[in-house]
PDB file of C-alpha atoms in Angstrom:
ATOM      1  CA  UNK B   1       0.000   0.000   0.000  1.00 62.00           C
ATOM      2  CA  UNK B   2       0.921   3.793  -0.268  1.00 67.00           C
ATOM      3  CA  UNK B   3       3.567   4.871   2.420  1.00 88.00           C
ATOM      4  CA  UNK B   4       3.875   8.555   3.906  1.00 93.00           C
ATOM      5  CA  UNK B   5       6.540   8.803   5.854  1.00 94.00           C
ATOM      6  CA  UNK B   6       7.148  11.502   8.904  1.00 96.00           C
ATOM      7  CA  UNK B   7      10.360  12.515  10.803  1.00 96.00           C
ATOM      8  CA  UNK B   8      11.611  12.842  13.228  1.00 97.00           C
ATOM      9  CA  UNK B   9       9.326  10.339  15.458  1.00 95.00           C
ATOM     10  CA  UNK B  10       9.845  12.566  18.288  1.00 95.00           C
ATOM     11  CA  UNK B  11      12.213  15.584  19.235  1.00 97.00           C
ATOM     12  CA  UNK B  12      12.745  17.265  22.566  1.00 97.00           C
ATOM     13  CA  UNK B  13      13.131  20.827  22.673  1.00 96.00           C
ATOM     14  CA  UNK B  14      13.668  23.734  24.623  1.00 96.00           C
ATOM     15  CA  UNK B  15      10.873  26.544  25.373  1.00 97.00           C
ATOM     16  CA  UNK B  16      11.153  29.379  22.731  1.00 96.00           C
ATOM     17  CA  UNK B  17      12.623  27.200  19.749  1.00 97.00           C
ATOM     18  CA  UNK B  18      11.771  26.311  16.388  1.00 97.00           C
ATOM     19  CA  UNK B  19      10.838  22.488  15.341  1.00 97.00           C
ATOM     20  CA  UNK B  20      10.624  21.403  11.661  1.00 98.00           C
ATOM     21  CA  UNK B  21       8.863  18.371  10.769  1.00 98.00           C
ATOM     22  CA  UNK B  22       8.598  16.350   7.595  1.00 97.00           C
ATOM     23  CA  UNK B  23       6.051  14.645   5.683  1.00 96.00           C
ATOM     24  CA  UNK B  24       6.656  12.948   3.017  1.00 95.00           C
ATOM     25  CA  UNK B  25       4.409  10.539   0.485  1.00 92.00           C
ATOM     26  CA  UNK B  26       7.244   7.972  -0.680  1.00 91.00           C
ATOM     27  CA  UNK B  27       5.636   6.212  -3.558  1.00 87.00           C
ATOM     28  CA  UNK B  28       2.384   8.691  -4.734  1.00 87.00           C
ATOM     29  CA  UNK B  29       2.104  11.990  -5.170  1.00 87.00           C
ATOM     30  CA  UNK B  30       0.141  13.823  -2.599  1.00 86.00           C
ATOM     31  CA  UNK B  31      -1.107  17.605  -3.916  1.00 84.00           C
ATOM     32  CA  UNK B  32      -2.691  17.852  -0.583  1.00 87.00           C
ATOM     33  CA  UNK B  33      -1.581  17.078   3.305  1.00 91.00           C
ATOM     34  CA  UNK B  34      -3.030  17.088   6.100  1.00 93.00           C
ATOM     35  CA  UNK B  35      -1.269  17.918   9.329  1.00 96.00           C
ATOM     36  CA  UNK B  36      -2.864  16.944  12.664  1.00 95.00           C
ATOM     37  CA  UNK B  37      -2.686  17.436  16.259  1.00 96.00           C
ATOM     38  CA  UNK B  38      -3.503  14.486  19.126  1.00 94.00           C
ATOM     39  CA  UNK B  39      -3.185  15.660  23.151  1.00 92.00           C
ATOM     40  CA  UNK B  40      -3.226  12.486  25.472  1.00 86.00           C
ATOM     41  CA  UNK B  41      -6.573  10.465  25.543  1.00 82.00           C
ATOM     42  CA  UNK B  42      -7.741  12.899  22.572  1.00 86.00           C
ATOM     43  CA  UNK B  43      -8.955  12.484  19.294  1.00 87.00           C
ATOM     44  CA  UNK B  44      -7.021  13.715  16.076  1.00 91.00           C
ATOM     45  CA  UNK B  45      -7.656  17.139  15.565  1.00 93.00           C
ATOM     46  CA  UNK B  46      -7.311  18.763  11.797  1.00 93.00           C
ATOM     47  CA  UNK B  47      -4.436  21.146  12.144  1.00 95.00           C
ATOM     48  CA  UNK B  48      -4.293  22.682   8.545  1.00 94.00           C
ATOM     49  CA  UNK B  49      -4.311  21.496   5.057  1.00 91.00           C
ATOM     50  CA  UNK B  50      -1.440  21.835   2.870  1.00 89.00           C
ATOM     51  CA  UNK B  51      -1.619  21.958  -0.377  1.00 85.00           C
ATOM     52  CA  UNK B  52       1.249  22.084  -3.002  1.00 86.00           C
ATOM     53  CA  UNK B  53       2.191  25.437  -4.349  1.00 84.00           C
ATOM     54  CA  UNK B  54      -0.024  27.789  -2.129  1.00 86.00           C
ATOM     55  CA  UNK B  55      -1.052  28.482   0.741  1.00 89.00           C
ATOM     56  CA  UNK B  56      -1.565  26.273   3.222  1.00 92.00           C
ATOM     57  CA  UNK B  57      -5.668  25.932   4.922  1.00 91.00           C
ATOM     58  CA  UNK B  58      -5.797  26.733   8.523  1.00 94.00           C
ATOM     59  CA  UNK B  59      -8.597  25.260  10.904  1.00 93.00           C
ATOM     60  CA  UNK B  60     -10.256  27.207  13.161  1.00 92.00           C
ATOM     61  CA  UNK B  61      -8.064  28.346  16.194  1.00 93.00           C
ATOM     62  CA  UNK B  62      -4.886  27.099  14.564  1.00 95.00           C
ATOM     63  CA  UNK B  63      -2.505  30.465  14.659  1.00 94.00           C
ATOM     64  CA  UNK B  64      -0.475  30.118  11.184  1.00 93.00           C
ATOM     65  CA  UNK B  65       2.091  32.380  12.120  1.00 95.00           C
ATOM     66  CA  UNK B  66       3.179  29.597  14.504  1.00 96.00           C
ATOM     67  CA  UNK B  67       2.529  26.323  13.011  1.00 97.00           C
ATOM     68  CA  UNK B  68       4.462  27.191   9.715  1.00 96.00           C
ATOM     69  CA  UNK B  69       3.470  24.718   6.722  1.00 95.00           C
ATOM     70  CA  UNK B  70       5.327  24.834   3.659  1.00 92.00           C
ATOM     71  CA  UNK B  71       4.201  22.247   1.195  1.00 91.00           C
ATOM     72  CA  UNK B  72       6.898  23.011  -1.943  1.00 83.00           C
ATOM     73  CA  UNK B  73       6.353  19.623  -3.912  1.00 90.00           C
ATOM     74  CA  UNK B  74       4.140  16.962  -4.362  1.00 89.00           C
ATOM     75  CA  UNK B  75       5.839  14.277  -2.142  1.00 92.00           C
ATOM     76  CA  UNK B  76       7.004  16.851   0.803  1.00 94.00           C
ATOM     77  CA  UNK B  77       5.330  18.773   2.852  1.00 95.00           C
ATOM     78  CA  UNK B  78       7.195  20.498   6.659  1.00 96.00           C
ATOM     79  CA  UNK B  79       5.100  21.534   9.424  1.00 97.00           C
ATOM     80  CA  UNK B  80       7.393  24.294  11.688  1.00 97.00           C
ATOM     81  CA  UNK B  81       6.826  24.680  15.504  1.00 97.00           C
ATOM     82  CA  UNK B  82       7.642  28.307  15.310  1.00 97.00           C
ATOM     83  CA  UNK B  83       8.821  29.566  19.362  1.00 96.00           C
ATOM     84  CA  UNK B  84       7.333  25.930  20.860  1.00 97.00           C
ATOM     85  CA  UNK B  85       6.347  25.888  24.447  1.00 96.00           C
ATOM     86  CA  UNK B  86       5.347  23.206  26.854  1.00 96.00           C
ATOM     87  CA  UNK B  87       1.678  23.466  26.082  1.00 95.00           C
ATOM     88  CA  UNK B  88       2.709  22.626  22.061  1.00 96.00           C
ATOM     89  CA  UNK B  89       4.008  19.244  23.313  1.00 96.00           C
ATOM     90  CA  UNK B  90       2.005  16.561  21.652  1.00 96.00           C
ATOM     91  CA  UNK B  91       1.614  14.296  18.900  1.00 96.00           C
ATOM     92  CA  UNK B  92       2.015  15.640  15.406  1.00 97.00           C
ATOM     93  CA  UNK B  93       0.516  13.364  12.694  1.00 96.00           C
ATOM     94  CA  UNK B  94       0.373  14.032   8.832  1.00 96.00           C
ATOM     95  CA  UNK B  95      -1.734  12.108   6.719  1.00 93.00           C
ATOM     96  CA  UNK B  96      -1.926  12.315   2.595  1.00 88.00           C
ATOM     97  CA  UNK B  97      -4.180  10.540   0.258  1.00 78.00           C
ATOM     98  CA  UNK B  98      -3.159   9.019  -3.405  1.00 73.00           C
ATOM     99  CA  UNK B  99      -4.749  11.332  -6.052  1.00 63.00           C
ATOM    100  CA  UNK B 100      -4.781  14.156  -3.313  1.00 57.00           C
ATOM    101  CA  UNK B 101      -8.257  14.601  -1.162  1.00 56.00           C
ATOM    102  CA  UNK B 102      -9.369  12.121   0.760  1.00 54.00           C
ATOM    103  CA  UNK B 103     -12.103  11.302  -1.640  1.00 57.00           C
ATOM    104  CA  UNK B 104     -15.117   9.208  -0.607  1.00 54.00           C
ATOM    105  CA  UNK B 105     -13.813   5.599   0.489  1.00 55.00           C
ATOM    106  CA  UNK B 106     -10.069   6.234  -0.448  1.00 66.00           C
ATOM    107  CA  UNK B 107      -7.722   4.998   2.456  1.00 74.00           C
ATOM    108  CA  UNK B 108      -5.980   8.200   4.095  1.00 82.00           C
ATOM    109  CA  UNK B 109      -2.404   6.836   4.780  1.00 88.00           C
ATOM    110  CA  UNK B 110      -0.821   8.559   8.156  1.00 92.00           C
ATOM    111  CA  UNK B 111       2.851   9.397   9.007  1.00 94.00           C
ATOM    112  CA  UNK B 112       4.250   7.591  11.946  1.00 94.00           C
ATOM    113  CA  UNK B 113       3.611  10.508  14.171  1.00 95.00           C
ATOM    114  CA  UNK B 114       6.091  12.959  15.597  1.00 97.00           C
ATOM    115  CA  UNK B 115       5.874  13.107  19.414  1.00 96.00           C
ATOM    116  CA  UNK B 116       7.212  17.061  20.686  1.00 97.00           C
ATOM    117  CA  UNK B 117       8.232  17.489  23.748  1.00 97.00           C
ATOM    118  CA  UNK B 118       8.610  21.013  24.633  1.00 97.00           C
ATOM    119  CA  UNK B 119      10.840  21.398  28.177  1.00 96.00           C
TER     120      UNK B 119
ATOM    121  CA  UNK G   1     -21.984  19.364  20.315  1.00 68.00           C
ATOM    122  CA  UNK G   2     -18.737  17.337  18.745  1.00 78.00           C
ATOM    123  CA  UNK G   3     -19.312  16.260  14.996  1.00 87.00           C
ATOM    124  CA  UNK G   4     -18.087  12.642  15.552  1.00 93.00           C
ATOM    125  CA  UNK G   5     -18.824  10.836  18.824  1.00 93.00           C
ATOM    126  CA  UNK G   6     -18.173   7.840  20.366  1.00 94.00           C
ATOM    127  CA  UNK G   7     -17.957   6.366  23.945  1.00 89.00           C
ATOM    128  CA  UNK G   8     -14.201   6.622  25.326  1.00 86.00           C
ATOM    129  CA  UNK G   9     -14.553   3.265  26.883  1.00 86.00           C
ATOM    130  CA  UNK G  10     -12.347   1.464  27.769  1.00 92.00           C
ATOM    131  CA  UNK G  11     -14.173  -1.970  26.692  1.00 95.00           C
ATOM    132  CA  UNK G  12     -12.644  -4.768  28.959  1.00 96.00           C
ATOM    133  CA  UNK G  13     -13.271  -8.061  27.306  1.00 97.00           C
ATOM    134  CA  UNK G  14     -12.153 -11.733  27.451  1.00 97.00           C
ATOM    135  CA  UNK G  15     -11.082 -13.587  24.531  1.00 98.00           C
ATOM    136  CA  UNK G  16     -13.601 -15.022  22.257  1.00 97.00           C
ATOM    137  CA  UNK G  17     -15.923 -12.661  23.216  1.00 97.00           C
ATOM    138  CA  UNK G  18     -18.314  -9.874  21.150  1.00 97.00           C
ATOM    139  CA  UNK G  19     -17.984  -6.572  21.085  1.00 97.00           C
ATOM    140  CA  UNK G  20     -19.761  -3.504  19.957  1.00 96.00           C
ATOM    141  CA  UNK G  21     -18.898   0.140  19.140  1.00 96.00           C
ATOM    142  CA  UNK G  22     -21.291   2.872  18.647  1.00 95.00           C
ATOM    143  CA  UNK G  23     -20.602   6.045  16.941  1.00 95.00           C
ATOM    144  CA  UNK G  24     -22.652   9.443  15.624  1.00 95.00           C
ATOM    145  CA  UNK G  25     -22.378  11.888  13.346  1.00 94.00           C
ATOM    146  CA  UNK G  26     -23.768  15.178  13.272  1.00 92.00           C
ATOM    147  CA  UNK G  27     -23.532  16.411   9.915  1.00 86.00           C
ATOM    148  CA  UNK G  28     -25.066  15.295   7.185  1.00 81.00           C
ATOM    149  CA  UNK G  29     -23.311  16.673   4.551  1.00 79.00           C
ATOM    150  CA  UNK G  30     -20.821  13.645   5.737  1.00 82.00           C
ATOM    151  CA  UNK G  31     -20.090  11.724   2.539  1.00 80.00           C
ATOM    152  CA  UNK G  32     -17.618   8.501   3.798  1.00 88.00           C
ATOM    153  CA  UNK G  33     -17.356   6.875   7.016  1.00 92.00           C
ATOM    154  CA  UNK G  34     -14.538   4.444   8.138  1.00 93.00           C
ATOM    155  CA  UNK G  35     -13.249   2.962  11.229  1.00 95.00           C
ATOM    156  CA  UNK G  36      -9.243   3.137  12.176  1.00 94.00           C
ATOM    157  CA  UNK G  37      -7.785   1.189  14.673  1.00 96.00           C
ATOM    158  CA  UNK G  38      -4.913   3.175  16.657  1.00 94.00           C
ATOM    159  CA  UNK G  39      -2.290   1.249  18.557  1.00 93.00           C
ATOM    160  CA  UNK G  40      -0.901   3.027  21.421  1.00 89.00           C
ATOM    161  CA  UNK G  41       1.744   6.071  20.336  1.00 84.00           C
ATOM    162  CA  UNK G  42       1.607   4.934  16.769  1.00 90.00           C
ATOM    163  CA  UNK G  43      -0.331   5.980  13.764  1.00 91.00           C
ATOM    164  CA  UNK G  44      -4.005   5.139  12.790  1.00 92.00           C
ATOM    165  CA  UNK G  45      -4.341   2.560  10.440  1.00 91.00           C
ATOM    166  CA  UNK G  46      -7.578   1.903   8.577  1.00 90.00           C
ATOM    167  CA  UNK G  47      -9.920  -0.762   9.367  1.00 94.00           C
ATOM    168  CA  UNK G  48     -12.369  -0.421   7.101  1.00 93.00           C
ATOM    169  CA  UNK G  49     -14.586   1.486   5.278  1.00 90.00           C
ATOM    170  CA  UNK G  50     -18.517   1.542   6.293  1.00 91.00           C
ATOM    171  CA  UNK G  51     -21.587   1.095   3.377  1.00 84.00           C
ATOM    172  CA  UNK G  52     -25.217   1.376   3.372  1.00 83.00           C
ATOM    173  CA  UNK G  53     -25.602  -2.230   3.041  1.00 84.00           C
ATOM    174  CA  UNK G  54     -23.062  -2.930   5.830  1.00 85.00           C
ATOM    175  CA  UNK G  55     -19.796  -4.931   5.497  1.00 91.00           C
ATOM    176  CA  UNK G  56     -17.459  -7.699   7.230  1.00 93.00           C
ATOM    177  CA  UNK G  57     -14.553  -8.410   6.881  1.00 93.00           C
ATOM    178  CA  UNK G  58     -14.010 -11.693   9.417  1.00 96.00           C
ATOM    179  CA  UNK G  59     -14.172 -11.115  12.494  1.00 97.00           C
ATOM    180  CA  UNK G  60     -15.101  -7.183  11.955  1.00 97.00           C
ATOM    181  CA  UNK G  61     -18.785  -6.059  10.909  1.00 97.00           C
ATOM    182  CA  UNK G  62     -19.613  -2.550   9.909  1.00 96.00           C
ATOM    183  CA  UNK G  63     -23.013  -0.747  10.073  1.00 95.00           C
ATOM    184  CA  UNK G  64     -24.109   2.966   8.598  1.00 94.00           C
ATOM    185  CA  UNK G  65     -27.602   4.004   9.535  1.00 92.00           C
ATOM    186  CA  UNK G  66     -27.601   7.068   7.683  1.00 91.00           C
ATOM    187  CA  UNK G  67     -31.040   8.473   8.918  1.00 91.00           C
ATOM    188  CA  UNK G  68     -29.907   8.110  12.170  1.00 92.00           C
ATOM    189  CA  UNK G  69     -26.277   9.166  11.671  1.00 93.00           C
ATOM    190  CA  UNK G  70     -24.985   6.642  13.210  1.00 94.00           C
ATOM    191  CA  UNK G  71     -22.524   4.265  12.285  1.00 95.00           C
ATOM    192  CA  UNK G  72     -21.484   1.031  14.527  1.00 96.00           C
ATOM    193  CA  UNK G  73     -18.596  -2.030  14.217  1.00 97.00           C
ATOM    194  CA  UNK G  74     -18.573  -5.368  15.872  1.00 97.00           C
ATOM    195  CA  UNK G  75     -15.792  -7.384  16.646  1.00 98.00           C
ATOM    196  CA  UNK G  76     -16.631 -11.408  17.363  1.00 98.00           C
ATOM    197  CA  UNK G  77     -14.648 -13.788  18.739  1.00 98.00           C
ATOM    198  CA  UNK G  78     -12.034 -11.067  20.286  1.00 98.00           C
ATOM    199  CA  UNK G  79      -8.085 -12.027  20.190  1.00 98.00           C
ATOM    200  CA  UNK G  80      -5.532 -10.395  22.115  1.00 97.00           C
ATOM    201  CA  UNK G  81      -3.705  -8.563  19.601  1.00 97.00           C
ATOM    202  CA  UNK G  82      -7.297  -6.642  19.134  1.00 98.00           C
ATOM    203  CA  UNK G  83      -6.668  -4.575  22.088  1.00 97.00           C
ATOM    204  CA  UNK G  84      -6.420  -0.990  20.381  1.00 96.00           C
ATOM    205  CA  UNK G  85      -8.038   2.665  20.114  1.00 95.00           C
ATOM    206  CA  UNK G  86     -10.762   2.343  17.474  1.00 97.00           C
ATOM    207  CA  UNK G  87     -11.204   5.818  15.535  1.00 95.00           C
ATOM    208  CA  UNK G  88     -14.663   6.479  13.642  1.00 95.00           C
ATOM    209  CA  UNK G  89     -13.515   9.118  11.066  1.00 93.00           C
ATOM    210  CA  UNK G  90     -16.091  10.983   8.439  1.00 92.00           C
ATOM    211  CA  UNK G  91     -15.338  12.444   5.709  1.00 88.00           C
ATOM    212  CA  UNK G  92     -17.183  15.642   5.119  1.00 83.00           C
ATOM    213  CA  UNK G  93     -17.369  17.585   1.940  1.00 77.00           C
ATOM    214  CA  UNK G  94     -16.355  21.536   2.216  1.00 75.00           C
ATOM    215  CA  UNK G  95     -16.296  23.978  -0.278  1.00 73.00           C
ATOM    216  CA  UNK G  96     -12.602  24.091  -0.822  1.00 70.00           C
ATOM    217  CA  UNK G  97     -11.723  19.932   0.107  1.00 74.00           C
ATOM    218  CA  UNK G  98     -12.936  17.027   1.427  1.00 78.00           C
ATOM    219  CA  UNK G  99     -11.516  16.845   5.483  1.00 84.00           C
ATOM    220  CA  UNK G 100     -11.532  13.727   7.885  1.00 87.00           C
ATOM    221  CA  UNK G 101     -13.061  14.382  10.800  1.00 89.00           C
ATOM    222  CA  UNK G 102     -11.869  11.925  13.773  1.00 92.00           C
ATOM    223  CA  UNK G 103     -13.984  11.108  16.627  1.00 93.00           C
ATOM    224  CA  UNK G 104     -12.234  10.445  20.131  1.00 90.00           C
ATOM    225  CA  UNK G 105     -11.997   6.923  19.835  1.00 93.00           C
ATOM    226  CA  UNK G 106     -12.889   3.610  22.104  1.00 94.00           C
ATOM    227  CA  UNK G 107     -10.619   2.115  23.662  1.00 94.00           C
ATOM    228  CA  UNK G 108     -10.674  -1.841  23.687  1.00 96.00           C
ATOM    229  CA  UNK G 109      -8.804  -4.432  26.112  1.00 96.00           C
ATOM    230  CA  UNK G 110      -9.209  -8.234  25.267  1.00 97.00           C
ATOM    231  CA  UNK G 111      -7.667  -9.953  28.391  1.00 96.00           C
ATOM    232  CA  UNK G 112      -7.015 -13.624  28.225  1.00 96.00           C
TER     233      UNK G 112
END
């Protein structure tokens, strides 16, 4: 099956830096990502949607001057923890779709995860 | 009220035995519905995808009730290695794209 592919699978970092992570679709290409957010016990929350060449989507409540999404082909896309603090530590997730969208009853395929911790 | 939800659980079950999940959805412009199974700290993996008619797969049986909004899966004869987070996700058409919405998940434990 279609593999996307995340890294790093976690980082540790101190208050006030900058984290990049990757996603990337290793055998399709993906003209949209989507990056998502999971706190302890939580469900997956819809971060943004990236989409190659422009502008990134933001959800609701999702500041995009600090989650920094950069999608600049169709097998990469980087999701930047711009000035992380302890409350950004969680579980990052990215997720891409052969053919792009998530159409009706096509399998989303999911990055391993990137666990942040923000000390 | 969220879009997707389910009961957090967590199921506690011995082997070999049935279990059920419940799950509803509150919008109806909601075009797909699957269920993903999430192992603990790793990625969600799909399932499978839920129909009208209803579907198995095995051990695994799917339900959609659309005029309810409400969408179910049923596990018989429950192993070990079943123990997991099950996700149901929608997939809801906007203007712009088509998003996956995730609800909380329900946890299951199959002790021996």
């Amino acid at each position: 099956g279609a593999v996307v592919s995340q890294h790093p699978s976690w980082v540790i970092c101190k208050s006030g830096t900058s984290v990049k992570i990757e996603c990337r679709s290793l055998d399709f290409q993906a003209t949209t990502m989507f990056w998502y957010r999971q706190f302890p016990k939580q469900s997956l929350m819809l971060m943004a949607t990236s989409n190659e060449g422009s502008k990134a989507t933001y959800e609701q409540g999702v500041e995009k001057d600090k989650f920094l999404i950069n999608h600049a082909s169709l097998t990469l896309s980087t999701l930047t923890v711009t000035s992380a603090h302890p409350e950004d530590s969680s579980f990052y997730i990215c997720s891409a779709s052969p053919g792009g969208q998530p159409l009706p009853n096509t399998e989303a395929f999911f990055g391993q995860g990137t666990r942040l911790t923000v000390v | 009220r969220k879009e997707v939800e389910q009961d957090p659980g967590p199921f506690n079950v011995p082997e070999g035995a049935t279990v059920a999940f419940n799950c509803t959805y509150s919008n109806s412009a909601s075009q797909s519905f699957f269920w993903y199974r999430q192992d603990c700290r790793k990625e969600p993996k799909l399932l499978m995808s839920v129909y009208s008619s209803g579907n198995e797969d095995g051990r695994f049986t799917a339900q959609l009730n659309r005029a309810s909004q409400y969408i179910s899966l049923l596990i018989r004869d429950s192993k070990l290695s079943d123990s997991a987070t099950y996700l149901c996700v929608v997939n809801i058409a906007f203007i712009d794209t088509d998003k996956l919405i995730f609800g909380t998940g329900t946890r299951l434990q199959v002790f021996p």
